[in-house]
Amino acid sequence: MKRNPYEVLGISESASSEELKNAYKYLARKFEEDKYADPPLCDIAKQKLEELNWAYDEIIRLRSSNSSYYASGNQYQSYGSNNQYTDIYRLLDEGKYYEAESRLDAIPEYLRNAEWYYLRGKTYYFLGWYDSAENAYKTAHKKDKSNPKYKEAYENMRGSRDIPYKESDSSSCDAGDLCCSLLCADCCCECMGGDLIPCC
């Protein structure tokens, strides 16, 4: 079975065309043949470049034909099943927040899309870092305003941060209540021979 071209380039099936190009350029620069003059390294670099070229061309071909499972009669694994964020969701569900954070940190910057920032926000939230969570959710929403999940996460976080400690109306105390309490205390003191407020 041939390799999954998305895995070769280190991107998810849902990666944008821009992310695809950036990933290809980044990896191709690492394996330029003129950097490796010695025969063993030169051969490896050449082979790696051929694989990168194949993966890039294959993804373009698959996207243009709307096919994600078959190419040249060979069946690939479903690309979506290897989504780079699936493991991070699982780690968050299992309460392994620091491990999820470590996995997110390992993803190169050029692949950090709105979903990456959303997961970063969830991780920060679970770790109790609410300011950082709000900023990450905000970035996710900015990067993809059409996604309701990102918008809801950001608005919920922002809403809960706007009024962190709202007192209930039943426990409120105004100046009138305070004066009444002091007068009652003064009356009690005078009944027992004392004087809390001398002027009254």
mmCIF file with all atom_site columns, C-alpha atoms in Angstrom:
data_model
loop_
_atom_site.group_PDB
_atom_site.id
_atom_site.type_symbol
_atom_site.label_atom_id
_atom_site.label_alt_id
_atom_site.label_comp_id
_atom_site.label_asym_id
_atom_site.label_entity_id
_atom_site.label_seq_id
_atom_site.pdbx_PDB_ins_code
_atom_site.Cartn_x
_atom_site.Cartn_y
_atom_site.Cartn_z
_atom_site.occupancy
_atom_site.B_iso_or_equiv
_atom_site.pdbx_formal_charge
_atom_site.auth_seq_id
_atom_site.auth_comp_id
_atom_site.auth_asym_id
_atom_site.auth_atom_id
_atom_site.pdbx_PDB_model_num
ATOM 1   C CA . MET A 1 1   ? 0.000   0.000  0.000  1.00 0.00 ? 1   MET A CA 1
ATOM 2   C CA . LYS A 1 2   ? 1.383   3.423  -0.932 1.00 0.00 ? 2   LYS A CA 1
ATOM 3   C CA . ARG A 1 3   ? 2.053   6.002  1.751  1.00 0.00 ? 3   ARG A CA 1
ATOM 4   C CA . ASN A 1 4   ? -0.550  8.558  2.621  1.00 0.00 ? 4   ASN A CA 1
ATOM 5   C CA . PRO A 1 5   ? 0.571   11.763 0.826  1.00 0.00 ? 5   PRO A CA 1
ATOM 6   C CA . TYR A 1 6   ? -0.804  13.913 3.653  1.00 0.00 ? 6   TYR A CA 1
ATOM 7   C CA . GLU A 1 7   ? 1.423   12.050 6.110  1.00 0.00 ? 7   GLU A CA 1
ATOM 8   C CA . VAL A 1 8   ? 4.456   12.578 3.876  1.00 0.00 ? 8   VAL A CA 1
ATOM 9   C CA . LEU A 1 9   ? 3.922   16.349 4.037  1.00 0.00 ? 9   LEU A CA 1
ATOM 10  C CA . GLY A 1 10  ? 2.876   16.285 7.698  1.00 0.00 ? 10  GLY A CA 1
ATOM 11  C CA . ILE A 1 11  ? -0.513  17.930 7.171  1.00 0.00 ? 11  ILE A CA 1
ATOM 12  C CA . SER A 1 12  ? -4.136  16.962 7.741  1.00 0.00 ? 12  SER A CA 1
ATOM 13  C CA . GLU A 1 13  ? -6.627  16.233 4.975  1.00 0.00 ? 13  GLU A CA 1
ATOM 14  C CA . SER A 1 14  ? -8.461  19.434 5.882  1.00 0.00 ? 14  SER A CA 1
ATOM 15  C CA . ALA A 1 15  ? -5.340  21.587 5.345  1.00 0.00 ? 15  ALA A CA 1
ATOM 16  C CA . SER A 1 16  ? -5.883  24.601 3.114  1.00 0.00 ? 16  SER A CA 1
ATOM 17  C CA . SER A 1 17  ? -4.093  25.041 -0.218 1.00 0.00 ? 17  SER A CA 1
ATOM 18  C CA . GLU A 1 18  ? -1.872  27.641 1.428  1.00 0.00 ? 18  GLU A CA 1
ATOM 19  C CA . GLU A 1 19  ? -0.917  25.207 4.207  1.00 0.00 ? 19  GLU A CA 1
ATOM 20  C CA . LEU A 1 20  ? -0.189  22.550 1.584  1.00 0.00 ? 20  LEU A CA 1
ATOM 21  C CA . LYS A 1 21  ? 2.154   24.892 -0.317 1.00 0.00 ? 21  LYS A CA 1
ATOM 22  C CA . ASN A 1 22  ? 3.894   26.083 2.850  1.00 0.00 ? 22  ASN A CA 1
ATOM 23  C CA . ALA A 1 23  ? 4.470   22.531 4.081  1.00 0.00 ? 23  ALA A CA 1
ATOM 24  C CA . TYR A 1 24  ? 5.860   21.457 0.706  1.00 0.00 ? 24  TYR A CA 1
ATOM 25  C CA . LYS A 1 25  ? 8.200   24.465 0.416  1.00 0.00 ? 25  LYS A CA 1
ATOM 26  C CA . TYR A 1 26  ? 9.429   24.069 3.982  1.00 0.00 ? 26  TYR A CA 1
ATOM 27  C CA . LEU A 1 27  ? 10.273  20.370 3.560  1.00 0.00 ? 27  LEU A CA 1
ATOM 28  C CA . ALA A 1 28  ? 11.681  20.756 0.038  1.00 0.00 ? 28  ALA A CA 1
ATOM 29  C CA . ARG A 1 29  ? 14.151  23.380 1.286  1.00 0.00 ? 29  ARG A CA 1
ATOM 30  C CA . LYS A 1 30  ? 15.448  20.903 3.870  1.00 0.00 ? 30  LYS A CA 1
ATOM 31  C CA . PHE A 1 31  ? 16.310  18.326 1.209  1.00 0.00 ? 31  PHE A CA 1
ATOM 32  C CA . GLU A 1 32  ? 17.703  20.449 -1.633 1.00 0.00 ? 32  GLU A CA 1
ATOM 33  C CA . GLU A 1 33  ? 20.266  18.319 -3.439 1.00 0.00 ? 33  GLU A CA 1
ATOM 34  C CA . ASP A 1 34  ? 22.998  20.975 -3.516 1.00 0.00 ? 34  ASP A CA 1
ATOM 35  C CA . LYS A 1 35  ? 23.169  20.848 0.302  1.00 0.00 ? 35  LYS A CA 1
ATOM 36  C CA . TYR A 1 36  ? 24.251  17.207 0.203  1.00 0.00 ? 36  TYR A CA 1
ATOM 37  C CA . ALA A 1 37  ? 27.371  16.552 -1.887 1.00 0.00 ? 37  ALA A CA 1
ATOM 38  C CA . ASP A 1 38  ? 28.347  13.147 -0.482 1.00 0.00 ? 38  ASP A CA 1
ATOM 39  C CA . PRO A 1 39  ? 26.886  10.144 -2.356 1.00 0.00 ? 39  PRO A CA 1
ATOM 40  C CA . PRO A 1 40  ? 24.963  8.478  0.509  1.00 0.00 ? 40  PRO A CA 1
ATOM 41  C CA . LEU A 1 41  ? 23.374  11.737 1.690  1.00 0.00 ? 41  LEU A CA 1
ATOM 42  C CA . CYS A 1 42  ? 22.813  12.940 -1.865 1.00 0.00 ? 42  CYS A CA 1
ATOM 43  C CA . ASP A 1 43  ? 20.886  9.759  -2.699 1.00 0.00 ? 43  ASP A CA 1
ATOM 44  C CA . ILE A 1 44  ? 18.741  10.022 0.438  1.00 0.00 ? 44  ILE A CA 1
ATOM 45  C CA . ALA A 1 45  ? 17.979  13.701 -0.228 1.00 0.00 ? 45  ALA A CA 1
ATOM 46  C CA . LYS A 1 46  ? 17.080  12.930 -3.845 1.00 0.00 ? 46  LYS A CA 1
ATOM 47  C CA . GLN A 1 47  ? 14.770  10.105 -2.752 1.00 0.00 ? 47  GLN A CA 1
ATOM 48  C CA . LYS A 1 48  ? 13.120  12.336 -0.145 1.00 0.00 ? 48  LYS A CA 1
ATOM 49  C CA . LEU A 1 49  ? 12.577  15.114 -2.703 1.00 0.00 ? 49  LEU A CA 1
ATOM 50  C CA . GLU A 1 50  ? 10.982  12.627 -5.100 1.00 0.00 ? 50  GLU A CA 1
ATOM 51  C CA . GLU A 1 51  ? 8.657   11.489 -2.320 1.00 0.00 ? 51  GLU A CA 1
ATOM 52  C CA . LEU A 1 52  ? 7.725   15.091 -1.463 1.00 0.00 ? 52  LEU A CA 1
ATOM 53  C CA . ASN A 1 53  ? 7.063   15.876 -5.137 1.00 0.00 ? 53  ASN A CA 1
ATOM 54  C CA . TRP A 1 54  ? 4.921   12.755 -5.449 1.00 0.00 ? 54  TRP A CA 1
ATOM 55  C CA . ALA A 1 55  ? 2.945   13.624 -2.292 1.00 0.00 ? 55  ALA A CA 1
ATOM 56  C CA . TYR A 1 56  ? 2.314   17.210 -3.412 1.00 0.00 ? 56  TYR A CA 1
ATOM 57  C CA . ASP A 1 57  ? 1.248   16.152 -6.925 1.00 0.00 ? 57  ASP A CA 1
ATOM 58  C CA . GLU A 1 58  ? -0.908  13.347 -5.523 1.00 0.00 ? 58  GLU A CA 1
ATOM 59  C CA . ILE A 1 59  ? -2.787  15.681 -3.175 1.00 0.00 ? 59  ILE A CA 1
ATOM 60  C CA . ILE A 1 60  ? -3.400  18.156 -6.005 1.00 0.00 ? 60  ILE A CA 1
ATOM 61  C CA . ARG A 1 61  ? -4.641  15.304 -8.199 1.00 0.00 ? 61  ARG A CA 1
ATOM 62  C CA . LEU A 1 62  ? -6.880  13.888 -5.459 1.00 0.00 ? 62  LEU A CA 1
ATOM 63  C CA . ARG A 1 63  ? -8.385  17.263 -4.689 1.00 0.00 ? 63  ARG A CA 1
ATOM 64  C CA . SER A 1 64  ? -9.072  18.007 -8.328 1.00 0.00 ? 64  SER A CA 1
ATOM 65  C CA . SER A 1 65  ? -10.796 14.625 -8.771 1.00 0.00 ? 65  SER A CA 1
ATOM 66  C CA . ASN A 1 66  ? -12.514 14.733 -5.322 1.00 0.00 ? 66  ASN A CA 1
ATOM 67  C CA . SER A 1 67  ? -11.142 11.302 -4.491 1.00 0.00 ? 67  SER A CA 1
ATOM 68  C CA . SER A 1 68  ? -9.656  10.560 -1.088 1.00 0.00 ? 68  SER A CA 1
ATOM 69  C CA . TYR A 1 69  ? -9.406  6.796  -1.067 1.00 0.00 ? 69  TYR A CA 1
ATOM 70  C CA . TYR A 1 70  ? -8.171  5.518  -4.423 1.00 0.00 ? 70  TYR A CA 1
ATOM 71  C CA . ALA A 1 71  ? -5.305  6.378  -6.709 1.00 0.00 ? 71  ALA A CA 1
ATOM 72  C CA . SER A 1 72  ? -3.858  4.201  -9.456 1.00 0.00 ? 72  SER A CA 1
ATOM 73  C CA . GLY A 1 73  ? -5.918  1.279  -8.190 1.00 0.00 ? 73  GLY A CA 1
ATOM 74  C CA . ASN A 1 74  ? -4.307  1.346  -4.745 1.00 0.00 ? 74  ASN A CA 1
ATOM 75  C CA . GLN A 1 75  ? -6.331  2.054  -1.649 1.00 0.00 ? 75  GLN A CA 1
ATOM 76  C CA . TYR A 1 76  ? -4.900  4.477  0.868  1.00 0.00 ? 76  TYR A CA 1
ATOM 77  C CA . GLN A 1 77  ? -5.883  4.747  4.464  1.00 0.00 ? 77  GLN A CA 1
ATOM 78  C CA . SER A 1 78  ? -8.544  7.366  5.014  1.00 0.00 ? 78  SER A CA 1
ATOM 79  C CA . TYR A 1 79  ? -6.615  10.599 5.418  1.00 0.00 ? 79  TYR A CA 1
ATOM 80  C CA . GLY A 1 80  ? -9.073  11.946 7.943  1.00 0.00 ? 80  GLY A CA 1
ATOM 81  C CA . SER A 1 81  ? -8.324  9.067  10.310 1.00 0.00 ? 81  SER A CA 1
ATOM 82  C CA . ASN A 1 82  ? -4.769  10.349 10.689 1.00 0.00 ? 82  ASN A CA 1
ATOM 83  C CA . ASN A 1 83  ? -5.786  13.904 11.428 1.00 0.00 ? 83  ASN A CA 1
ATOM 84  C CA . GLN A 1 84  ? -3.012  15.436 13.508 1.00 0.00 ? 84  GLN A CA 1
ATOM 85  C CA . TYR A 1 85  ? -5.503  16.738 16.080 1.00 0.00 ? 85  TYR A CA 1
ATOM 86  C CA . THR A 1 86  ? -7.365  13.482 16.797 1.00 0.00 ? 86  THR A CA 1
ATOM 87  C CA . ASP A 1 87  ? -4.812  12.380 19.393 1.00 0.00 ? 87  ASP A CA 1
ATOM 88  C CA . ILE A 1 88  ? -4.902  15.779 21.069 1.00 0.00 ? 88  ILE A CA 1
ATOM 89  C CA . TYR A 1 89  ? -8.695  15.607 21.478 1.00 0.00 ? 89  TYR A CA 1
ATOM 90  C CA . ARG A 1 90  ? -8.263  12.144 23.005 1.00 0.00 ? 90  ARG A CA 1
ATOM 91  C CA . LEU A 1 91  ? -5.595  13.372 25.426 1.00 0.00 ? 91  LEU A CA 1
ATOM 92  C CA . LEU A 1 92  ? -7.845  16.234 26.553 1.00 0.00 ? 92  LEU A CA 1
ATOM 93  C CA . ASP A 1 93  ? -10.729 13.794 27.075 1.00 0.00 ? 93  ASP A CA 1
ATOM 94  C CA . GLU A 1 94  ? -8.417  11.628 29.206 1.00 0.00 ? 94  GLU A CA 1
ATOM 95  C CA . GLY A 1 95  ? -7.303  14.609 31.296 1.00 0.00 ? 95  GLY A CA 1
ATOM 96  C CA . LYS A 1 96  ? -3.711  14.502 30.007 1.00 0.00 ? 96  LYS A CA 1
ATOM 97  C CA . TYR A 1 97  ? -3.490  18.259 29.569 1.00 0.00 ? 97  TYR A CA 1
ATOM 98  C CA . TYR A 1 98  ? 0.281   18.686 29.722 1.00 0.00 ? 98  TYR A CA 1
ATOM 99  C CA . GLU A 1 99  ? 0.775   15.923 27.173 1.00 0.00 ? 99  GLU A CA 1
ATOM 100 C CA . ALA A 1 100 ? -1.788  17.603 24.895 1.00 0.00 ? 100 ALA A CA 1
ATOM 101 C CA . GLU A 1 101 ? 0.088   20.887 25.307 1.00 0.00 ? 101 GLU A CA 1
ATOM 102 C CA . SER A 1 102 ? 3.340   19.157 24.383 1.00 0.00 ? 102 SER A CA 1
ATOM 103 C CA . ARG A 1 103 ? 1.768   17.670 21.224 1.00 0.00 ? 103 ARG A CA 1
ATOM 104 C CA . LEU A 1 104 ? 0.459   21.086 20.213 1.00 0.00 ? 104 LEU A CA 1
ATOM 105 C CA . ASP A 1 105 ? 3.892   22.640 20.733 1.00 0.00 ? 105 ASP A CA 1
ATOM 106 C CA . ALA A 1 106 ? 5.395   20.001 18.419 1.00 0.00 ? 106 ALA A CA 1
ATOM 107 C CA . ILE A 1 107 ? 3.242   21.118 15.469 1.00 0.00 ? 107 ILE A CA 1
ATOM 108 C CA . PRO A 1 108 ? 5.250   23.502 13.242 1.00 0.00 ? 108 PRO A CA 1
ATOM 109 C CA . GLU A 1 109 ? 4.088   27.130 13.160 1.00 0.00 ? 109 GLU A CA 1
ATOM 110 C CA . TYR A 1 110 ? 3.210   27.043 9.467  1.00 0.00 ? 110 TYR A CA 1
ATOM 111 C CA . LEU A 1 111 ? 0.598   24.344 10.234 1.00 0.00 ? 111 LEU A CA 1
ATOM 112 C CA . ARG A 1 112 ? -1.030  26.150 13.158 1.00 0.00 ? 112 ARG A CA 1
ATOM 113 C CA . ASN A 1 113 ? -4.507  26.841 11.841 1.00 0.00 ? 113 ASN A CA 1
ATOM 114 C CA . ALA A 1 114 ? -7.730  27.848 13.612 1.00 0.00 ? 114 ALA A CA 1
ATOM 115 C CA . GLU A 1 115 ? -8.231  24.307 14.943 1.00 0.00 ? 115 GLU A CA 1
ATOM 116 C CA . TRP A 1 116 ? -4.758  24.405 16.507 1.00 0.00 ? 116 TRP A CA 1
ATOM 117 C CA . TYR A 1 117 ? -5.625  27.622 18.372 1.00 0.00 ? 117 TYR A CA 1
ATOM 118 C CA . TYR A 1 118 ? -8.986  26.195 19.438 1.00 0.00 ? 118 TYR A CA 1
ATOM 119 C CA . LEU A 1 119 ? -7.267  23.143 20.947 1.00 0.00 ? 119 LEU A CA 1
ATOM 120 C CA . ARG A 1 120 ? -4.671  25.401 22.544 1.00 0.00 ? 120 ARG A CA 1
ATOM 121 C CA . GLY A 1 121 ? -7.551  27.332 24.129 1.00 0.00 ? 121 GLY A CA 1
ATOM 122 C CA . LYS A 1 122 ? -9.146  24.128 25.450 1.00 0.00 ? 122 LYS A CA 1
ATOM 123 C CA . THR A 1 123 ? -5.814  23.007 26.883 1.00 0.00 ? 123 THR A CA 1
ATOM 124 C CA . TYR A 1 124 ? -5.230  26.346 28.610 1.00 0.00 ? 124 TYR A CA 1
ATOM 125 C CA . TYR A 1 125 ? -8.785  26.322 29.944 1.00 0.00 ? 125 TYR A CA 1
ATOM 126 C CA . PHE A 1 126 ? -8.395  22.869 31.491 1.00 0.00 ? 126 PHE A CA 1
ATOM 127 C CA . LEU A 1 127 ? -5.071  23.947 33.022 1.00 0.00 ? 127 LEU A CA 1
ATOM 128 C CA . GLY A 1 128 ? -6.797  26.973 34.582 1.00 0.00 ? 128 GLY A CA 1
ATOM 129 C CA . TRP A 1 129 ? -4.951  29.562 32.486 1.00 0.00 ? 129 TRP A CA 1
ATOM 130 C CA . TYR A 1 130 ? -8.065  31.527 31.560 1.00 0.00 ? 130 TYR A CA 1
ATOM 131 C CA . ASP A 1 131 ? -6.456  34.653 30.059 1.00 0.00 ? 131 ASP A CA 1
ATOM 132 C CA . SER A 1 132 ? -4.351  32.503 27.732 1.00 0.00 ? 132 SER A CA 1
ATOM 133 C CA . ALA A 1 133 ? -7.401  30.374 26.879 1.00 0.00 ? 133 ALA A CA 1
ATOM 134 C CA . GLU A 1 134 ? -9.395  33.465 25.938 1.00 0.00 ? 134 GLU A CA 1
ATOM 135 C CA . ASN A 1 135 ? -6.571  34.734 23.706 1.00 0.00 ? 135 ASN A CA 1
ATOM 136 C CA . ALA A 1 136 ? -6.254  31.365 21.959 1.00 0.00 ? 136 ALA A CA 1
ATOM 137 C CA . TYR A 1 137 ? -10.020 31.129 21.362 1.00 0.00 ? 137 TYR A CA 1
ATOM 138 C CA . LYS A 1 138 ? -9.972  34.700 20.042 1.00 0.00 ? 138 LYS A CA 1
ATOM 139 C CA . THR A 1 139 ? -7.230  33.802 17.534 1.00 0.00 ? 139 THR A CA 1
ATOM 140 C CA . ALA A 1 140 ? -9.118  30.664 16.433 1.00 0.00 ? 140 ALA A CA 1
ATOM 141 C CA . HIS A 1 141 ? -12.239 32.759 15.838 1.00 0.00 ? 141 HIS A CA 1
ATOM 142 C CA . LYS A 1 142 ? -10.250 35.401 13.914 1.00 0.00 ? 142 LYS A CA 1
ATOM 143 C CA . LYS A 1 143 ? -8.675  32.767 11.679 1.00 0.00 ? 143 LYS A CA 1
ATOM 144 C CA . ASP A 1 144 ? -12.029 31.120 10.850 1.00 0.00 ? 144 ASP A CA 1
ATOM 145 C CA . LYS A 1 145 ? -15.018 33.362 11.570 1.00 0.00 ? 145 LYS A CA 1
ATOM 146 C CA . SER A 1 146 ? -17.371 30.965 9.781  1.00 0.00 ? 146 SER A CA 1
ATOM 147 C CA . ASN A 1 147 ? -16.867 28.184 12.356 1.00 0.00 ? 147 ASN A CA 1
ATOM 148 C CA . PRO A 1 148 ? -19.548 28.400 15.082 1.00 0.00 ? 148 PRO A CA 1
ATOM 149 C CA . LYS A 1 149 ? -17.509 26.199 17.444 1.00 0.00 ? 149 LYS A CA 1
ATOM 150 C CA . TYR A 1 150 ? -14.694 28.757 17.617 1.00 0.00 ? 150 TYR A CA 1
ATOM 151 C CA . LYS A 1 151 ? -17.092 31.682 17.975 1.00 0.00 ? 151 LYS A CA 1
ATOM 152 C CA . GLU A 1 152 ? -19.030 30.006 20.784 1.00 0.00 ? 152 GLU A CA 1
ATOM 153 C CA . ALA A 1 153 ? -15.866 29.063 22.694 1.00 0.00 ? 153 ALA A CA 1
ATOM 154 C CA . TYR A 1 154 ? -14.538 32.618 22.458 1.00 0.00 ? 154 TYR A CA 1
ATOM 155 C CA . GLU A 1 155 ? -17.834 34.274 23.409 1.00 0.00 ? 155 GLU A CA 1
ATOM 156 C CA . ASN A 1 156 ? -18.409 31.893 26.333 1.00 0.00 ? 156 ASN A CA 1
ATOM 157 C CA . MET A 1 157 ? -14.908 32.501 27.618 1.00 0.00 ? 157 MET A CA 1
ATOM 158 C CA . ARG A 1 158 ? -15.174 36.258 27.173 1.00 0.00 ? 158 ARG A CA 1
ATOM 159 C CA . GLY A 1 159 ? -18.608 36.310 28.833 1.00 0.00 ? 159 GLY A CA 1
ATOM 160 C CA . SER A 1 160 ? -17.431 34.368 31.859 1.00 0.00 ? 160 SER A CA 1
ATOM 161 C CA . ARG A 1 161 ? -14.393 36.647 32.181 1.00 0.00 ? 161 ARG A CA 1
ATOM 162 C CA . ASP A 1 162 ? -16.476 39.871 32.001 1.00 0.00 ? 162 ASP A CA 1
ATOM 163 C CA . ILE A 1 163 ? -18.385 39.075 35.216 1.00 0.00 ? 163 ILE A CA 1
ATOM 164 C CA . PRO A 1 164 ? -16.240 36.630 37.157 1.00 0.00 ? 164 PRO A CA 1
ATOM 165 C CA . TYR A 1 165 ? -17.764 37.217 40.623 1.00 0.00 ? 165 TYR A CA 1
ATOM 166 C CA . LYS A 1 166 ? -21.363 38.377 40.368 1.00 0.00 ? 166 LYS A CA 1
ATOM 167 C CA . GLU A 1 167 ? -23.004 38.799 43.758 1.00 0.00 ? 167 GLU A CA 1
ATOM 168 C CA . SER A 1 168 ? -26.611 37.731 44.175 1.00 0.00 ? 168 SER A CA 1
ATOM 169 C CA . ASP A 1 169 ? -29.125 40.530 44.843 1.00 0.00 ? 169 ASP A CA 1
ATOM 170 C CA . SER A 1 170 ? -30.280 38.945 48.114 1.00 0.00 ? 170 SER A CA 1
ATOM 171 C CA . SER A 1 171 ? -26.890 39.510 49.781 1.00 0.00 ? 171 SER A CA 1
ATOM 172 C CA . SER A 1 172 ? -26.512 43.163 48.750 1.00 0.00 ? 172 SER A CA 1
ATOM 173 C CA . CYS A 1 173 ? -26.249 45.779 51.477 1.00 0.00 ? 173 CYS A CA 1
ATOM 174 C CA . ASP A 1 174 ? -26.773 49.518 50.904 1.00 0.00 ? 174 ASP A CA 1
ATOM 175 C CA . ALA A 1 175 ? -26.246 52.587 53.119 1.00 0.00 ? 175 ALA A CA 1
ATOM 176 C CA . GLY A 1 176 ? -29.831 52.502 54.431 1.00 0.00 ? 176 GLY A CA 1
ATOM 177 C CA . ASP A 1 177 ? -29.435 48.926 55.655 1.00 0.00 ? 177 ASP A CA 1
ATOM 178 C CA . LEU A 1 178 ? -26.189 49.871 57.379 1.00 0.00 ? 178 LEU A CA 1
ATOM 179 C CA . CYS A 1 179 ? -27.759 52.862 59.178 1.00 0.00 ? 179 CYS A CA 1
ATOM 180 C CA . CYS A 1 180 ? -30.699 50.747 60.389 1.00 0.00 ? 180 CYS A CA 1
ATOM 181 C CA . SER A 1 181 ? -28.327 48.106 61.717 1.00 0.00 ? 181 SER A CA 1
ATOM 182 C CA . LEU A 1 182 ? -26.266 50.703 63.606 1.00 0.00 ? 182 LEU A CA 1
ATOM 183 C CA . LEU A 1 183 ? -29.389 52.301 65.162 1.00 0.00 ? 183 LEU A CA 1
ATOM 184 C CA . CYS A 1 184 ? -30.641 48.878 66.293 1.00 0.00 ? 184 CYS A CA 1
ATOM 185 C CA . ALA A 1 185 ? -27.232 48.104 67.800 1.00 0.00 ? 185 ALA A CA 1
ATOM 186 C CA . ASP A 1 186 ? -27.219 51.505 69.576 1.00 0.00 ? 186 ASP A CA 1
ATOM 187 C CA . CYS A 1 187 ? -30.691 50.833 71.043 1.00 0.00 ? 187 CYS A CA 1
ATOM 188 C CA . CYS A 1 188 ? -29.563 47.436 72.353 1.00 0.00 ? 188 CYS A CA 1
ATOM 189 C CA . CYS A 1 189 ? -26.458 48.986 73.927 1.00 0.00 ? 189 CYS A CA 1
ATOM 190 C CA . GLU A 1 190 ? -28.518 51.752 75.626 1.00 0.00 ? 190 GLU A CA 1
ATOM 191 C CA . CYS A 1 191 ? -30.950 49.176 77.035 1.00 0.00 ? 191 CYS A CA 1
ATOM 192 C CA . MET A 1 192 ? -27.991 47.487 78.704 1.00 0.00 ? 192 MET A CA 1
ATOM 193 C CA . GLY A 1 193 ? -26.490 50.727 80.035 1.00 0.00 ? 193 GLY A CA 1
ATOM 194 C CA . GLY A 1 194 ? -23.998 51.458 77.267 1.00 0.00 ? 194 GLY A CA 1
ATOM 195 C CA . ASP A 1 195 ? -23.984 53.846 74.326 1.00 0.00 ? 195 ASP A CA 1
ATOM 196 C CA . LEU A 1 196 ? -22.738 52.838 70.885 1.00 0.00 ? 196 LEU A CA 1
ATOM 197 C CA . ILE A 1 197 ? -23.515 56.186 69.220 1.00 0.00 ? 197 ILE A CA 1
ATOM 198 C CA . PRO A 1 198 ? -23.188 59.056 71.728 1.00 0.00 ? 198 PRO A CA 1
ATOM 199 C CA . CYS A 1 199 ? -25.037 61.612 69.607 1.00 0.00 ? 199 CYS A CA 1
ATOM 200 C CA . CYS A 1 200 ? -28.283 59.562 69.387 1.00 0.00 ? 200 CYS A CA 1
#
